[in-house]
Coordinates of C-alpha atoms in Angstrom, one line a residue:
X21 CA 8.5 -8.6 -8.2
X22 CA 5.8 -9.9 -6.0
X23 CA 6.7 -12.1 -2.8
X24 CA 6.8 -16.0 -3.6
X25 CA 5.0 -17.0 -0.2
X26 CA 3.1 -19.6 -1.6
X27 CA 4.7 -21.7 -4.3
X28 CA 2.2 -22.7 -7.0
X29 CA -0.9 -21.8 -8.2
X30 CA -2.7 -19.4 -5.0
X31 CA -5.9 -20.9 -4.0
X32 CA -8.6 -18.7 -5.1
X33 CA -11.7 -20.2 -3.1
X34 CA -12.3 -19.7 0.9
X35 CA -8.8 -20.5 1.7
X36 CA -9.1 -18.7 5.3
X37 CA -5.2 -17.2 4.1
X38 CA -6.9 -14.5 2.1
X39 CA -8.0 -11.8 4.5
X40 CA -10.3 -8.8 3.7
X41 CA -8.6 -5.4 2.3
X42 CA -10.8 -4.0 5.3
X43 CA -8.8 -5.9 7.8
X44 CA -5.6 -5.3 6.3
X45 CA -6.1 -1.6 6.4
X46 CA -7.1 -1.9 10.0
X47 CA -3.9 -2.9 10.8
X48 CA -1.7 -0.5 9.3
X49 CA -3.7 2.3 10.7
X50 CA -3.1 0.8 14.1
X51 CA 0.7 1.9 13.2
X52 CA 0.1 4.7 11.1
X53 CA -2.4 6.3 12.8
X54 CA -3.9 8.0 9.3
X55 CA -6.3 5.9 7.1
X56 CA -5.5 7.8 4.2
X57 CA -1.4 7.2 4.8
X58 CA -2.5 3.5 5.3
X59 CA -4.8 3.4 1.5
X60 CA -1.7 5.5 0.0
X61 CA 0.9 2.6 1.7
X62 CA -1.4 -0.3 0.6
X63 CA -1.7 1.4 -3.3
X64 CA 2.4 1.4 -3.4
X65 CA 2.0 -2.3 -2.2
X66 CA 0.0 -3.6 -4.9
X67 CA 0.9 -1.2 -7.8
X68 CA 4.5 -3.1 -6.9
X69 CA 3.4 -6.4 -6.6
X70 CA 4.6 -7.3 -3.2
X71 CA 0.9 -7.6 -2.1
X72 CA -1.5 -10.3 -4.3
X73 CA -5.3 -9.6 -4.2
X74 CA -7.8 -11.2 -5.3
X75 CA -11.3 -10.1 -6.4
X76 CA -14.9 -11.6 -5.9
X77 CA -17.7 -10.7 -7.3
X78 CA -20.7 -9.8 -5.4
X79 CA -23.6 -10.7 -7.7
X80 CA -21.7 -13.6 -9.6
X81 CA -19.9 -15.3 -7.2
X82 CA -16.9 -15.3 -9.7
X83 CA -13.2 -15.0 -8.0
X84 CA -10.2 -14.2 -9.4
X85 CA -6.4 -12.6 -9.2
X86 CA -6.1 -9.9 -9.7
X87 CA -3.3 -8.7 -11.8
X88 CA -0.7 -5.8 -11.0
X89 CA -1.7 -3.7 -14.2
X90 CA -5.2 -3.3 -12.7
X91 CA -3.8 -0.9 -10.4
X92 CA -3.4 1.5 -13.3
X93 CA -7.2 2.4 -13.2
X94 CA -8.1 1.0 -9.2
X95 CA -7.1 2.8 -6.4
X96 CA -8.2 1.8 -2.4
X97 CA -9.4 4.9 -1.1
X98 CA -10.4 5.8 2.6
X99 CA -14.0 6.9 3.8
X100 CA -13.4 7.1 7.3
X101 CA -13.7 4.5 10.0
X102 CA -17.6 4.5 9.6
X103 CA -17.2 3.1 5.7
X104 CA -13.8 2.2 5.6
X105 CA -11.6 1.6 2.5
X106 CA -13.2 1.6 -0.6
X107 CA -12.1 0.4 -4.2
X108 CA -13.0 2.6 -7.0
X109 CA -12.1 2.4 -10.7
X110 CA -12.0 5.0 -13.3
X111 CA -14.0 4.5 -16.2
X112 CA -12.0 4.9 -19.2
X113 CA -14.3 6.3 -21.3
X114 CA -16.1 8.5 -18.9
X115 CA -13.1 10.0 -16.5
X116 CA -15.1 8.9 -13.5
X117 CA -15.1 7.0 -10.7
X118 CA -17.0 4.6 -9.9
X119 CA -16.9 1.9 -7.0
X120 CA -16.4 -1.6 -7.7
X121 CA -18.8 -4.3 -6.7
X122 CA -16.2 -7.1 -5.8
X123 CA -14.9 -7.5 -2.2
X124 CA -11.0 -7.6 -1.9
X125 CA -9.2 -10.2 -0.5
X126 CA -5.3 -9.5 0.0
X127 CA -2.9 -12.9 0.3
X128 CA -1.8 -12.9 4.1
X129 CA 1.6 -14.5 3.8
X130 CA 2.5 -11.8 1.5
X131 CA 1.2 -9.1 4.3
X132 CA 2.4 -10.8 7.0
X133 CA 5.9 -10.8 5.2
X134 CA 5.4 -6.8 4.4
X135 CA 4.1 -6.4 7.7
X136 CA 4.7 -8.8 10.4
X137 CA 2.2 -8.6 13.8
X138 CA 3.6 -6.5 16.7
X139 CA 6.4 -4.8 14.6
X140 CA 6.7 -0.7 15.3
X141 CA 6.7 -0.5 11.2
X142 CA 6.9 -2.8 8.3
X143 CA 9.5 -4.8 8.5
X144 CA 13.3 -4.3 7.0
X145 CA 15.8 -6.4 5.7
X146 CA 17.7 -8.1 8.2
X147 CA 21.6 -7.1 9.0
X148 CA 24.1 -9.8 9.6
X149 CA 25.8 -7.5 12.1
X150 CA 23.7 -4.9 12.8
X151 CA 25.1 -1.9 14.4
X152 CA 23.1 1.3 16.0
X153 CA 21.3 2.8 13.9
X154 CA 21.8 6.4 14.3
X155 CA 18.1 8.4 14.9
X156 CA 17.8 11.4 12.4
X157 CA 14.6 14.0 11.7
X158 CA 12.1 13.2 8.9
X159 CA 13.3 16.4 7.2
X160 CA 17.3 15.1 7.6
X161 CA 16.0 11.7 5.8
X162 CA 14.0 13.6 3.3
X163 CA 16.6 15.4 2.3
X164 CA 18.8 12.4 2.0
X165 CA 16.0 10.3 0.3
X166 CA 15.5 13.0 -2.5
X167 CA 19.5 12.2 -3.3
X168 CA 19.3 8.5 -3.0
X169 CA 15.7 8.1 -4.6
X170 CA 15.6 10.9 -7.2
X171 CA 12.5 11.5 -9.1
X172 CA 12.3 9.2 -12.5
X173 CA 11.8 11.3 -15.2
X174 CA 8.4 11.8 -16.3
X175 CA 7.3 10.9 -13.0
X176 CA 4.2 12.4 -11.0
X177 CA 4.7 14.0 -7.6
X178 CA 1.7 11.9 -6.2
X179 CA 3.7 8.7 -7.7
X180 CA 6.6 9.7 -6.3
X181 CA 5.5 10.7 -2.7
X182 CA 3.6 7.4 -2.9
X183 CA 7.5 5.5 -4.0
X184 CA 9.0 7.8 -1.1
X185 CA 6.5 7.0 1.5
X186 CA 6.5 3.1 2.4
X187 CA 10.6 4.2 2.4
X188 CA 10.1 6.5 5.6
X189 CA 7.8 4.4 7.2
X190 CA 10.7 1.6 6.9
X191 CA 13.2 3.6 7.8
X192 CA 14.6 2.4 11.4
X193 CA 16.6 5.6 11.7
X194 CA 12.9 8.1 11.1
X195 CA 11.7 8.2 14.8
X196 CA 8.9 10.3 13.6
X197 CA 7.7 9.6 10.1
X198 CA 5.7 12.4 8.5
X199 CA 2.5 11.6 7.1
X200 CA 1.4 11.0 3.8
X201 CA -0.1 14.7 3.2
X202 CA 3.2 15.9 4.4
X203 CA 5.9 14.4 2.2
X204 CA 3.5 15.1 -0.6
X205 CA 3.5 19.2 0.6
X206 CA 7.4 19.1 1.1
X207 CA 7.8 17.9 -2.9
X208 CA 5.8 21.2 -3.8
X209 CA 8.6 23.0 -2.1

């Protein structure tokens, strides 16, 4: 269900709230350190709905939100710092991918509320009487997260590394979190 940061319709002109999906990715790879674990974190985002995007055209000049389904057949994918992220689409009919031409705007108070400024990693539900939390290996919370979070069935392995991985990152009690690439290897074991 996505975040209600903004009650009412969202604006969809230059409201300067909308940031670019480039700068939004810029941001978690100053935490994560890995543009691909940052593309594969901002996919489970907006295939979930806690991140709003909008969409406008580059030719047309049309804008528009951009609905979770779309998410289905778009994926943000990373090209390295010199091109960034980039938004591709698979063409139904076709099988291939093909980039779109419409520049991505994600809804800042919904980032900001995923992934507050400053924090170590995105944010967690606040405790009314938090205690220590006790710090355990990626593998000892991996283990634990495959009992807690068990694979739905018919589920992929990609879609359900990408459902584990914003968990770790979360975590408080993960020191170390793996990275994306990882967590997917350790689901082939």
């Amino acid at each position: 269900m996505p975040i209600d940061s903004y009650h009412g319709e969202l604006p969809l002109g230059s409201d300067v709230r909308w940031i670019s999906i480039q700068v939004v990715v810029e941001r978690m790879i100053e935490r994560l350190r890995s543009g691909d674990d940052a593309a594969a974190a901002l996919e489970e985002y907006l295939t979930s709905g806690r991140l709003r995007c909008k969409a406008h055209h580059r030719l047309t000049g049309t804008r528009r939100l951009l609905p979770t389904s779309i998410w289905e057949t778009v994926t943000p994918q990373w090209y390295g710092p010199k091109y960034g992220v980039q938004t591709i689409y698979r063409r139904p009919t076709e099988g291939t991918w093909q980039q779109l031409i419409e520049n991505l705007y994600i809804w800042q108070p919904d980032f900001d509320a995923l992934w507050s400024p400053g924090a170590g990693t995105p944010p967690i539900a606040p405790q009314s009487n938090p205690a220590p939390t006790p710090i355990m290996s990626a593998q000892a919370w991996f283990k634990q997260a495959l009992k807690n979070h068990p694979r739905q069935p018919g589920e992929e392995l990609g879609d359900y590394a990408k459902r584990l991985y914003p968990l770790m990152l979360a975590a408080p009690e993960v020191k170390k979190p793996w990275a994306f690439k990882s967590l997917r290897r350790r689901l082939d074991d």
